[in-house]
Amino acid sequence: MAEVGIVHHDDLPPDPGKRDFILLATGAVGAIGAASVAWPLVAQMGKAADTLALGSIEIDVSKVPEGQQLKVLWRGKPVFVRHRTADEIAKAQAADNADMPDPATDASRLMPKPDGNVDPSYLVTIGVCTHFGCVPVGEAGDYDGWYCPCHGSHYDESGRIRKGPAPRNLEVPPYEYISDTVIKVG
Amino acid sequence: MAGPSTYEPKGNIARWMDQRLPIVRMGSDFLSFPTPRNLNYWWTFGGILMLCLLIQIISGVILGMHYVAHVDHAFDSVQRIRRDVPYGWLLQSTHAVGASMFFLAVYMHIFRALYYGSYKAPREVLWILGCVIYLVMMATAFLGYTLPWGQMSFWGATVITGFFGAVPVVGESLQQWLLGGYAVDNATLNRFYSLHYLLPFVIAGLSVLHIWALHVTGSSNPIGVSQKVKTDSLPFHPYFTVKDMFAVTVFLIIFAFFLFYLPDALGHADNYIKADPLVTPAHIVPEWYFLPFYAILRAVPDKLAGILLMLGAIAVLFVLPWLDTSKVRSMRFRPIARWFFFIFVVFCFILGYCGAGTPDDPTIFFGISFYRLSQIATLYYFAYFLVILPILGLVEDPEERPASITQAILNYGDKPEPEKVFAPAE
């Protein structure tokens, strides 16, 4: 004899929709749980706080003699500060409209001093070949800018790629003149 | 081929164990595994490779007891192993030379599979597992080469991780995530050490799958005709254990020659200069076993295209079972394909030669540049897999094959001439 007011599970008509819902809901919760466990495992490989905090360096560009370049390590990569000769500046500016893989004018690769003037003498670039990350050799190659010995990329006096496999110009790091002669990179 | 187990447990203890963990049965079946009786010495490299993996793991675990994975100490700690640690000179050289010998053996193993059609049905999964093992081997070797923290270590790591920077949009983030910083640094060295320790055990696991798949289909053989009758095979032990042992002995003599007389011949002198992030060596070259792929990478003037070509050179191996349209496994019976194969081997060597050269320099071949020669060789490499093998299978007229392994072996003297047949799917 059936008890009054109590519905037995077996008495209910089967409802496949309910089973599907439970399966999907459980699966979704499981997937979110798995993803939230997996994320720290992936994210731990990124840059650690101390690496990010390496921050910025200051360079006195006036100490670089004309016709020479300074190499400084910034965030594990070399930064080139090149004191260009008048001849090199003229050549770089003359090539502004030349055919090149990553077109840029020489002026667009320089930063203004605190008084607003741009001194084309000092070119600051990250000394990492945009091909596979080697350090290019200064005052070498077909354009007397930089030459990368790894796979033969030629950069001009403005650090622009002119010949070879590198896809982009030498990167200009984020920097500003904090005085007439000192720049802050980063 | 995997047949019913022939193991009979002797005694109560053996029977008791066999009903609970039939590990003795597994070993026994392994040793009595029916193996084609016509295997030649090209089939000994499987055993040699197993030994290579063992040597690398044992010597590597020991080196790990003395090595320091830190940018300030890594280079010095390797020098200390070579100079101060008792027998460190032997263990370090064994590990470094062992890597080269490992690749030497794996290339022989792969070329054997290519010539004798070991990748064809029903061994496609066996072949693909082998390709995966090769890929993980390459990763392990690259990671390991970074650890001594010499100039080639550092700049090799910079160039290789630079590949990931070529991925559109997310490239730079991906590269920095892999490096754990803006450039190759201490974080990179630490994770490379961790992964270099891990991957050999992944290779060991994959090798178990590789051998498992081998024991399902059985070994291929020089004539490529499947095992049909009982007399086609011999038990693995003692016939092939002894044959393998002889090959291992010869292999170890070559190994020992390099180990004791030319321990640095296969390395690069620049790696005895401590890593310097401000100075790139004038000529970055990978280890010899990566040179063909390095040549393919440099064969095109575009960064991304070069990487895709290089990856394609390995990816094409994975689909080879479906590219080669010929049903005949062994090239012994493929008069035209055989010659294309030999040319392929020559071009692989030419690619290696190109990988070691400077792109703009002239080669010994009519003075054409390394750059141009690597383009020609790259073209043939891909044409062999994507054009020659697919077309040849359709147009080539294969020679007659023996009806069975037994007939191929015993067909001489006063025995009657065996019946010639064209067996399908062989």
Coordinates of C-alpha atoms in Angstrom, one line a residue, chain A residues 42 44-47 51-52 71 73 75-78 130-135 149-151 165 167, chain B residues 155 158-159 162-163 176-177 180-183 191 277-278 280-282 284 294 297-298 301 303 307:
Chain A
V42 CA 50.8 28.2 -16.3
Q44 CA 54.1 30.8 -12.6
M45 CA 56.3 30.7 -15.7
G46 CA 55.7 34.4 -16.4
K47 CA 57.9 37.3 -15.3
T51 CA 62.1 40.7 -12.7
L52 CA 59.4 43.3 -13.5
K71 CA 76.4 49.2 -24.5
L73 CA 72.5 46.1 -19.9
R75 CA 66.4 44.2 -18.3
G76 CA 68.9 41.6 -19.4
K77 CA 69.3 43.1 -22.8
P78 CA 71.9 45.5 -24.2
T130 CA 64.7 41.6 -34.3
H131 CA 65.4 38.4 -36.1
F132 CA 66.4 35.9 -33.4
G133 CA 67.7 38.1 -30.7
C134 CA 71.5 38.2 -31.2
V135 CA 73.5 41.4 -30.4
P149 CA 76.6 38.0 -37.3
C150 CA 74.0 35.3 -36.7
H151 CA 72.0 35.4 -39.9
P165 CA 66.1 38.4 -42.6
P167 CA 61.6 41.8 -40.0
Chain B
W155 CA 73.0 32.3 -27.7
T158 CA 68.3 33.1 -27.3
V159 CA 67.9 32.1 -31.0
G162 CA 63.3 33.7 -30.5
F163 CA 61.4 31.3 -32.8
Q176 CA 58.8 36.1 -22.4
W177 CA 56.5 33.6 -20.7
G180 CA 60.4 34.0 -17.4
G181 CA 61.8 37.5 -18.2
Y182 CA 62.7 39.9 -20.9
A183 CA 65.7 37.9 -22.0
R191 CA 63.3 26.0 -15.8
P277 CA 74.6 38.7 -22.8
L278 CA 76.5 41.7 -24.4
T280 CA 77.2 37.5 -29.6
P281 CA 79.7 34.9 -31.0
A282 CA 80.6 35.7 -34.6
I284 CA 76.3 30.8 -34.0
Y294 CA 69.2 25.0 -39.1
L297 CA 65.5 27.6 -41.2
R298 CA 68.0 29.8 -43.0
P301 CA 64.9 35.2 -46.1
K303 CA 61.7 34.8 -40.3
I307 CA 60.4 28.6 -38.8

